[in-house]
Amino acid sequence: MLGSEFHAMAQKVTLSPKDRLRQQWRDDADQWTKPSEVNPLSRREIHQPGDLVAAQPWMTSGQWIESNDTFATRLVVQLPISTPYDQVSFYATASLARKDRLVLQPPIQFRAKSWDNGKEVPGWVKKQRTKEYDFLVYRARLLENNAIDEYTRDARFLTVYWKFGPHGAFVATSIAREGEEGHEPSPAEEGEVTSRYGLVNLLTGPYVRNLWDVKSQR
C-alpha cells in the first residue's frame, strides 16, 4: 500500500418545479470529467457543486495486502442535524504496487507539505496550490527487484502526494530519479513506469446517502 484516502462530499440538491431543459442535462454530464463530482442526470433534481466535509487515509502506507486478503475499516462522518446539505457522497481510492516488482527502503516517510514551499515540493504541486489544494509529500528509496538493474540503474525514489482541499481529495504517486520529481511524464512514460513497477490505482464511489430521511427522523 503506497497511499489511501477516503473523502465525503456534501451537496445541496434542489428540485425544479418543471422539467429541466436538454442543455441543462448536458451541463450536468460535463461535470463527470471532475473526479470529485459524479452526479446523475435528473429531470427535476438540480445538483450544486459539492463541498468536502471529511477526508482521511483508511489504511497505513507501507502495509502489505496479500492477493486473498480482505480488509475492512469503519469511518464515521458527522454533520449537524441543521446542515443545509441534502446528500453526502462517499469516495475512496488507493495506490498500490506489486511486491514482486519493487522494494521500498526505508519505509515511506513524510518529507514536506505544500504550504511550506520547500525545495522538495515540485513546481506542478505549487501551481495546484493556487487552486485551493494542499499536499502532503511522502517519499521512499526504491530498490529494483532485479539485481542487475539495481546495480546499473540510477537510484529512483517513490513519491506519494496526498492532495486535499474544499473540492475533494486524492492520492497520487510518481517514480523518478532524485531531483526529477517535478518532471511531468508523457502518457507513454507513465505507462512504462506503471507496467515496470506494477502500480495499481483503485477507485470506488460515489456511494450516496440522502440526508432527507435522516433529518425526518428527528
PDB file of C-alpha atoms in Angstrom:
ATOM      1  CA  MET A   1       0.000   0.000   0.000  1.00  0.00           C
ATOM      2  CA  LEU A   2       1.529   3.277  -1.158  1.00  0.00           C
ATOM      3  CA  GLY A   3      -1.289   5.577  -0.099  1.00  0.00           C
ATOM      4  CA  SER A   4      -5.022   5.637   0.561  1.00  0.00           C
ATOM      5  CA  GLU A   5      -7.723   8.237   1.029  1.00  0.00           C
ATOM      6  CA  PHE A   6     -11.395   8.412   1.895  1.00  0.00           C
ATOM      7  CA  HIS A   7     -13.421  11.562   1.460  1.00  0.00           C
ATOM      8  CA  ALA A   8     -17.030  12.695   1.710  1.00  0.00           C
ATOM      9  CA  MET A   9     -18.620  15.399  -0.421  1.00  0.00           C
ATOM     10  CA  ALA A  10     -21.830  17.110   0.731  1.00  0.00           C
ATOM     11  CA  GLN A  11     -24.264  18.702  -1.714  1.00  0.00           C
ATOM     12  CA  LYS A  12     -27.368  20.798  -1.857  1.00  0.00           C
ATOM     13  CA  VAL A  13     -29.952  19.279  -4.208  1.00  0.00           C
ATOM     14  CA  THR A  14     -32.901  21.496  -5.020  1.00  0.00           C
ATOM     15  CA  LEU A  15     -35.948  20.421  -7.042  1.00  0.00           C
ATOM     16  CA  SER A  16     -37.054  22.166 -10.220  1.00  0.00           C
ATOM     17  CA  PRO A  17     -40.792  22.935 -10.428  1.00  0.00           C
ATOM     18  CA  LYS A  18     -40.758  21.865 -14.097  1.00  0.00           C
ATOM     19  CA  ASP A  19     -38.808  19.554 -16.360  1.00  0.00           C
ATOM     20  CA  ARG A  20     -35.240  20.680 -16.970  1.00  0.00           C
ATOM     21  CA  LEU A  21     -34.017  21.524 -20.466  1.00  0.00           C
ATOM     22  CA  ARG A  22     -31.771  19.236 -22.524  1.00  0.00           C
ATOM     23  CA  GLN A  23     -28.903  21.734 -22.328  1.00  0.00           C
ATOM     24  CA  GLN A  24     -29.066  21.544 -18.542  1.00  0.00           C
ATOM     25  CA  TRP A  25     -28.643  17.771 -18.775  1.00  0.00           C
ATOM     26  CA  ARG A  26     -25.593  18.333 -20.978  1.00  0.00           C
ATOM     27  CA  ASP A  27     -24.162  20.745 -18.421  1.00  0.00           C
ATOM     28  CA  ASP A  28     -24.602  18.077 -15.754  1.00  0.00           C
ATOM     29  CA  ALA A  29     -22.823  15.492 -17.935  1.00  0.00           C
ATOM     30  CA  ASP A  30     -19.884  17.889 -18.398  1.00  0.00           C
ATOM     31  CA  GLN A  31     -19.237  17.630 -14.661  1.00  0.00           C
ATOM     32  CA  TRP A  32     -18.447  13.912 -14.960  1.00  0.00           C
ATOM     33  CA  THR A  33     -14.913  14.820 -16.046  1.00  0.00           C
ATOM     34  CA  LYS A  34     -14.247  16.026 -12.488  1.00  0.00           C
ATOM     35  CA  PRO A  35     -13.242  13.148 -10.182  1.00  0.00           C
ATOM     36  CA  SER A  36     -14.961  14.686  -7.150  1.00  0.00           C
ATOM     37  CA  GLU A  37     -18.252  15.397  -8.944  1.00  0.00           C
ATOM     38  CA  VAL A  38     -20.288  12.483 -10.275  1.00  0.00           C
ATOM     39  CA  ASN A  39     -23.980  13.378 -10.195  1.00  0.00           C
ATOM     40  CA  PRO A  40     -26.808  11.615 -12.059  1.00  0.00           C
ATOM     41  CA  LEU A  41     -28.703  13.242 -14.891  1.00  0.00           C
ATOM     42  CA  SER A  42     -32.080  14.183 -13.474  1.00  0.00           C
ATOM     43  CA  ARG A  43     -35.311  15.571 -14.841  1.00  0.00           C
ATOM     44  CA  ARG A  44     -36.051  17.559 -11.671  1.00  0.00           C
ATOM     45  CA  GLU A  45     -33.049  17.443  -9.315  1.00  0.00           C
ATOM     46  CA  ILE A  46     -30.522  20.288  -9.515  1.00  0.00           C
ATOM     47  CA  HIS A  47     -27.161  19.205  -8.074  1.00  0.00           C
ATOM     48  CA  GLN A  48     -24.914  22.007  -6.921  1.00  0.00           C
ATOM     49  CA  PRO A  49     -21.114  21.630  -6.614  1.00  0.00           C
ATOM     50  CA  GLY A  50     -20.149  19.508  -3.636  1.00  0.00           C
ATOM     51  CA  ASP A  51     -18.157  20.642  -0.608  1.00  0.00           C
ATOM     52  CA  LEU A  52     -15.561  18.478   1.113  1.00  0.00           C
ATOM     53  CA  VAL A  53     -16.777  17.662   4.630  1.00  0.00           C
ATOM     54  CA  ALA A  54     -14.277  14.932   5.639  1.00  0.00           C
ATOM     55  CA  ALA A  55     -11.106  13.248   4.354  1.00  0.00           C
ATOM     56  CA  GLN A  56      -8.548  10.866   5.813  1.00  0.00           C
ATOM     57  CA  PRO A  57      -6.401   7.809   4.984  1.00  0.00           C
ATOM     58  CA  TRP A  58      -8.148   4.479   5.519  1.00  0.00           C
ATOM     59  CA  MET A  59      -5.013   2.293   5.649  1.00  0.00           C
ATOM     60  CA  THR A  60      -1.431   2.939   6.739  1.00  0.00           C
ATOM     61  CA  SER A  61       1.068   3.374   3.913  1.00  0.00           C
ATOM     62  CA  GLY A  62       3.640   0.606   3.659  1.00  0.00           C
ATOM     63  CA  GLN A  63       1.365  -2.210   4.813  1.00  0.00           C
ATOM     64  CA  TRP A  64       1.054  -5.389   2.756  1.00  0.00           C
ATOM     65  CA  ILE A  65      -2.136  -6.776   1.236  1.00  0.00           C
ATOM     66  CA  GLU A  66      -1.957 -10.350   0.001  1.00  0.00           C
ATOM     67  CA  SER A  67      -3.964 -11.405  -3.048  1.00  0.00           C
ATOM     68  CA  ASN A  68      -6.608 -13.208  -0.956  1.00  0.00           C
ATOM     69  CA  ASP A  69      -6.730 -10.746   1.914  1.00  0.00           C
ATOM     70  CA  THR A  70      -9.909  -8.969   2.952  1.00  0.00           C
ATOM     71  CA  PHE A  71      -9.514  -5.614   4.663  1.00  0.00           C
ATOM     72  CA  ALA A  72     -12.303  -3.572   6.258  1.00  0.00           C
ATOM     73  CA  THR A  73     -12.342  -0.317   8.185  1.00  0.00           C
ATOM     74  CA  ARG A  74     -15.108   1.880   9.534  1.00  0.00           C
ATOM     75  CA  LEU A  75     -15.077   5.647   9.094  1.00  0.00           C
ATOM     76  CA  VAL A  76     -17.702   7.991  10.523  1.00  0.00           C
ATOM     77  CA  VAL A  77     -18.733  11.332   9.029  1.00  0.00           C
ATOM     78  CA  GLN A  78     -20.776  13.617  11.285  1.00  0.00           C
ATOM     79  CA  LEU A  79     -22.876  16.617  10.299  1.00  0.00           C
ATOM     80  CA  PRO A  80     -25.238  18.710  12.425  1.00  0.00           C
ATOM     81  CA  ILE A  81     -28.934  17.918  12.007  1.00  0.00           C
ATOM     82  CA  SER A  82     -29.437  21.518  10.824  1.00  0.00           C
ATOM     83  CA  THR A  83     -26.983  21.121   7.944  1.00  0.00           C
ATOM     84  CA  PRO A  84     -28.160  22.802   4.709  1.00  0.00           C
ATOM     85  CA  TYR A  85     -26.920  19.846   2.639  1.00  0.00           C
ATOM     86  CA  ASP A  86     -29.332  17.302   1.158  1.00  0.00           C
ATOM     87  CA  GLN A  87     -26.999  14.385   0.446  1.00  0.00           C
ATOM     88  CA  VAL A  88     -23.482  13.120   1.075  1.00  0.00           C
ATOM     89  CA  SER A  89     -21.391  11.156  -1.455  1.00  0.00           C
ATOM     90  CA  PHE A  90     -18.559   8.898  -0.291  1.00  0.00           C
ATOM     91  CA  TYR A  91     -15.415   8.101  -2.285  1.00  0.00           C
ATOM     92  CA  ALA A  92     -12.293   6.034  -1.583  1.00  0.00           C
ATOM     93  CA  THR A  93      -9.052   5.493  -3.511  1.00  0.00           C
ATOM     94  CA  ALA A  94      -5.827   3.576  -3.009  1.00  0.00           C
ATOM     95  CA  SER A  95      -2.441   3.406  -4.737  1.00  0.00           C
ATOM     96  CA  LEU A  96      -0.625   0.076  -4.609  1.00  0.00           C
ATOM     97  CA  ALA A  97       2.466  -1.575  -6.062  1.00  0.00           C
ATOM     98  CA  ARG A  98       3.232  -5.250  -6.620  1.00  0.00           C
ATOM     99  CA  LYS A  99       5.797  -6.534  -4.109  1.00  0.00           C
ATOM    100  CA  ASP A 100       7.429  -8.710  -6.775  1.00  0.00           C
ATOM    101  CA  ARG A 101       8.257  -5.586  -8.798  1.00  0.00           C
ATOM    102  CA  LEU A 102       9.810  -3.253  -6.222  1.00  0.00           C
ATOM    103  CA  VAL A 103      11.056  -2.917  -2.648  1.00  0.00           C
ATOM    104  CA  LEU A 104      10.919   0.291  -0.624  1.00  0.00           C
ATOM    105  CA  GLN A 105      13.797   1.109   1.704  1.00  0.00           C
ATOM    106  CA  PRO A 106      13.349   2.772   4.086  1.00  0.00           C
ATOM    107  CA  PRO A 107       9.550   2.740   4.548  1.00  0.00           C
ATOM    108  CA  ILE A 108       7.524   5.630   3.139  1.00  0.00           C
ATOM    109  CA  GLN A 109       8.212   8.704   5.268  1.00  0.00           C
ATOM    110  CA  PHE A 110       6.762  12.208   5.427  1.00  0.00           C
ATOM    111  CA  ARG A 111       9.013  14.726   3.651  1.00  0.00           C
ATOM    112  CA  ALA A 112       7.223  18.024   3.040  1.00  0.00           C
ATOM    113  CA  LYS A 113       3.967  19.973   2.949  1.00  0.00           C
ATOM    114  CA  SER A 114       2.948  22.267   0.123  1.00  0.00           C
ATOM    115  CA  TRP A 115       2.291  25.339   2.267  1.00  0.00           C
ATOM    116  CA  ASP A 116       5.952  25.453   3.330  1.00  0.00           C
ATOM    117  CA  ASN A 117       7.083  25.885  -0.304  1.00  0.00           C
ATOM    118  CA  GLY A 118      10.176  23.809   0.405  1.00  0.00           C
ATOM    119  CA  LYS A 119      12.578  22.539  -2.231  1.00  0.00           C
ATOM    120  CA  GLU A 120      11.026  19.065  -2.055  1.00  0.00           C
ATOM    121  CA  VAL A 121       7.703  20.368  -3.377  1.00  0.00           C
ATOM    122  CA  PRO A 122       7.660  20.091  -7.222  1.00  0.00           C
ATOM    123  CA  GLY A 123       6.591  23.005  -9.386  1.00  0.00           C
ATOM    124  CA  TRP A 124       3.381  21.310 -10.548  1.00  0.00           C
ATOM    125  CA  VAL A 125       2.324  20.911  -6.901  1.00  0.00           C
ATOM    126  CA  LYS A 126       2.946  24.600  -6.214  1.00  0.00           C
ATOM    127  CA  LYS A 127       0.804  25.503  -9.239  1.00  0.00           C
ATOM    128  CA  GLN A 128      -2.125  23.468  -7.944  1.00  0.00           C
ATOM    129  CA  ARG A 129      -1.891  25.246  -4.594  1.00  0.00           C
ATOM    130  CA  THR A 130      -3.322  28.282  -6.379  1.00  0.00           C
ATOM    131  CA  LYS A 131      -6.455  26.186  -6.978  1.00  0.00           C
ATOM    132  CA  GLU A 132      -7.099  25.850  -3.236  1.00  0.00           C
ATOM    133  CA  TYR A 133      -5.479  22.431  -2.916  1.00  0.00           C
ATOM    134  CA  ASP A 134      -2.782  21.465  -0.419  1.00  0.00           C
ATOM    135  CA  PHE A 135      -0.414  18.493  -0.468  1.00  0.00           C
ATOM    136  CA  LEU A 136       1.420  16.266   1.966  1.00  0.00           C
ATOM    137  CA  VAL A 137       4.512  14.715   0.368  1.00  0.00           C
ATOM    138  CA  TYR A 138       5.886  11.290   1.344  1.00  0.00           C
ATOM    139  CA  ARG A 139       8.963   9.579  -0.124  1.00  0.00           C
ATOM    140  CA  ALA A 140      10.981   6.355  -0.026  1.00  0.00           C
ATOM    141  CA  ARG A 141      14.033   4.967  -1.836  1.00  0.00           C
ATOM    142  CA  LEU A 142      13.053   2.361  -4.406  1.00  0.00           C
ATOM    143  CA  LEU A 143      15.086  -0.816  -4.874  1.00  0.00           C
ATOM    144  CA  GLU A 144      14.833  -2.690  -8.165  1.00  0.00           C
ATOM    145  CA  ASN A 145      13.672  -6.305  -7.961  1.00  0.00           C
ATOM    146  CA  ASN A 146      16.371  -7.297 -10.469  1.00  0.00           C
ATOM    147  CA  ALA A 147      19.955  -7.358  -9.099  1.00  0.00           C
ATOM    148  CA  ILE A 148      21.451  -6.206 -12.428  1.00  0.00           C
ATOM    149  CA  ASP A 149      19.003  -3.302 -12.678  1.00  0.00           C
ATOM    150  CA  GLU A 150      19.695  -2.363  -9.066  1.00  0.00           C
ATOM    151  CA  TYR A 151      23.423  -2.199  -9.826  1.00  0.00           C
ATOM    152  CA  THR A 152      23.281  -0.447 -13.217  1.00  0.00           C
ATOM    153  CA  ARG A 153      20.289   1.920 -12.992  1.00  0.00           C
ATOM    154  CA  ASP A 154      20.344   5.309 -11.297  1.00  0.00           C
ATOM    155  CA  ALA A 155      18.630   5.332  -7.914  1.00  0.00           C
ATOM    156  CA  ARG A 156      14.931   6.074  -8.092  1.00  0.00           C
ATOM    157  CA  PHE A 157      12.533   7.346  -5.468  1.00  0.00           C
ATOM    158  CA  LEU A 158       8.830   6.784  -4.965  1.00  0.00           C
ATOM    159  CA  THR A 159       6.883   9.917  -4.040  1.00  0.00           C
ATOM    160  CA  VAL A 160       3.315   9.853  -2.724  1.00  0.00           C
ATOM    161  CA  TYR A 161       1.213  13.031  -2.846  1.00  0.00           C
ATOM    162  CA  TRP A 162      -1.800  13.304  -0.527  1.00  0.00           C
ATOM    163  CA  LYS A 163      -3.935  16.091  -2.005  1.00  0.00           C
ATOM    164  CA  PHE A 164      -6.883  17.748  -0.260  1.00  0.00           C
ATOM    165  CA  GLY A 165      -8.962  20.906  -0.488  1.00  0.00           C
ATOM    166  CA  PRO A 166     -12.515  22.273  -0.480  1.00  0.00           C
ATOM    167  CA  HIS A 167     -13.326  20.400  -3.719  1.00  0.00           C
ATOM    168  CA  GLY A 168     -12.132  16.891  -2.879  1.00  0.00           C
ATOM    169  CA  ALA A 169      -9.127  14.706  -2.079  1.00  0.00           C
ATOM    170  CA  PHE A 170      -6.996  12.084  -3.794  1.00  0.00           C
ATOM    171  CA  VAL A 171      -3.666  10.231  -3.670  1.00  0.00           C
ATOM    172  CA  ALA A 172      -1.102  10.320  -6.496  1.00  0.00           C
ATOM    173  CA  THR A 173       2.243   8.547  -6.879  1.00  0.00           C
ATOM    174  CA  SER A 174       5.330   9.066  -9.030  1.00  0.00           C
ATOM    175  CA  ILE A 175       8.665   7.306  -9.509  1.00  0.00           C
ATOM    176  CA  ALA A 176      11.674   9.328 -10.664  1.00  0.00           C
ATOM    177  CA  ARG A 177      15.367   9.921 -10.161  1.00  0.00           C
ATOM    178  CA  GLU A 178      16.290  12.230  -7.315  1.00  0.00           C
ATOM    179  CA  GLY A 179      15.863  15.831  -8.416  1.00  0.00           C
ATOM    180  CA  GLU A 180      13.471  14.906 -11.262  1.00  0.00           C
ATOM    181  CA  GLU A 181      10.294  14.748  -9.177  1.00  0.00           C
ATOM    182  CA  GLY A 182       8.980  17.850 -10.926  1.00  0.00           C
ATOM    183  CA  HIS A 183       9.095  16.200 -14.363  1.00  0.00           C
ATOM    184  CA  GLU A 184       5.590  15.652 -15.750  1.00  0.00           C
ATOM    185  CA  PRO A 185       5.770  12.326 -17.656  1.00  0.00           C
ATOM    186  CA  SER A 186       4.139  11.784 -21.024  1.00  0.00           C
ATOM    187  CA  PRO A 187       1.402   9.112 -21.261  1.00  0.00           C
ATOM    188  CA  ALA A 188       3.981   6.710 -22.742  1.00  0.00           C
ATOM    189  CA  GLU A 189       6.463   7.316 -19.904  1.00  0.00           C
ATOM    190  CA  GLU A 190       3.729   6.958 -17.315  1.00  0.00           C
ATOM    191  CA  GLY A 191       2.562   3.682 -18.850  1.00  0.00           C
ATOM    192  CA  GLU A 192       6.113   2.306 -18.866  1.00  0.00           C
ATOM    193  CA  VAL A 193       6.653   3.139 -15.182  1.00  0.00           C
ATOM    194  CA  THR A 194       3.250   1.720 -14.223  1.00  0.00           C
ATOM    195  CA  SER A 195       3.976  -1.551 -16.021  1.00  0.00           C
ATOM    196  CA  ARG A 196       7.552  -1.894 -14.783  1.00  0.00           C
ATOM    197  CA  TYR A 197       6.729  -1.455 -11.101  1.00  0.00           C
ATOM    198  CA  GLY A 198       3.234  -2.938 -11.055  1.00  0.00           C
ATOM    199  CA  LEU A 199       1.485   0.233  -9.938  1.00  0.00           C
ATOM    200  CA  VAL A 200      -2.277  -0.075  -9.407  1.00  0.00           C
ATOM    201  CA  ASN A 201      -4.795   2.662  -8.639  1.00  0.00           C
ATOM    202  CA  LEU A 202      -8.127   1.606  -7.154  1.00  0.00           C
ATOM    203  CA  LEU A 203     -11.124   3.936  -7.084  1.00  0.00           C
ATOM    204  CA  THR A 204     -14.601   3.430  -5.697  1.00  0.00           C
ATOM    205  CA  GLY A 205     -17.626   5.689  -5.329  1.00  0.00           C
ATOM    206  CA  PRO A 206     -19.727   7.600  -5.231  1.00  0.00           C
ATOM    207  CA  TYR A 207     -21.881   5.927  -2.596  1.00  0.00           C
ATOM    208  CA  VAL A 208     -24.689   8.379  -1.980  1.00  0.00           C
ATOM    209  CA  ARG A 209     -26.662   8.798   1.240  1.00  0.00           C
ATOM    210  CA  ASN A 210     -29.647  11.114   1.132  1.00  0.00           C
ATOM    211  CA  LEU A 211     -29.995  13.199   4.269  1.00  0.00           C
ATOM    212  CA  TRP A 212     -33.728  13.798   3.913  1.00  0.00           C
ATOM    213  CA  ASP A 213     -34.639  10.502   5.582  1.00  0.00           C
ATOM    214  CA  VAL A 214     -32.076  11.128   8.350  1.00  0.00           C
ATOM    215  CA  LYS A 215     -33.459  14.585   9.083  1.00  0.00           C
ATOM    216  CA  SER A 216     -37.066  13.331   9.034  1.00  0.00           C
ATOM    217  CA  GLN A 217     -36.301  11.017  11.978  1.00  0.00           C
ATOM    218  CA  ARG A 218     -35.618  13.982  14.245  1.00  0.00           C
TER     219      ARG A 218
END
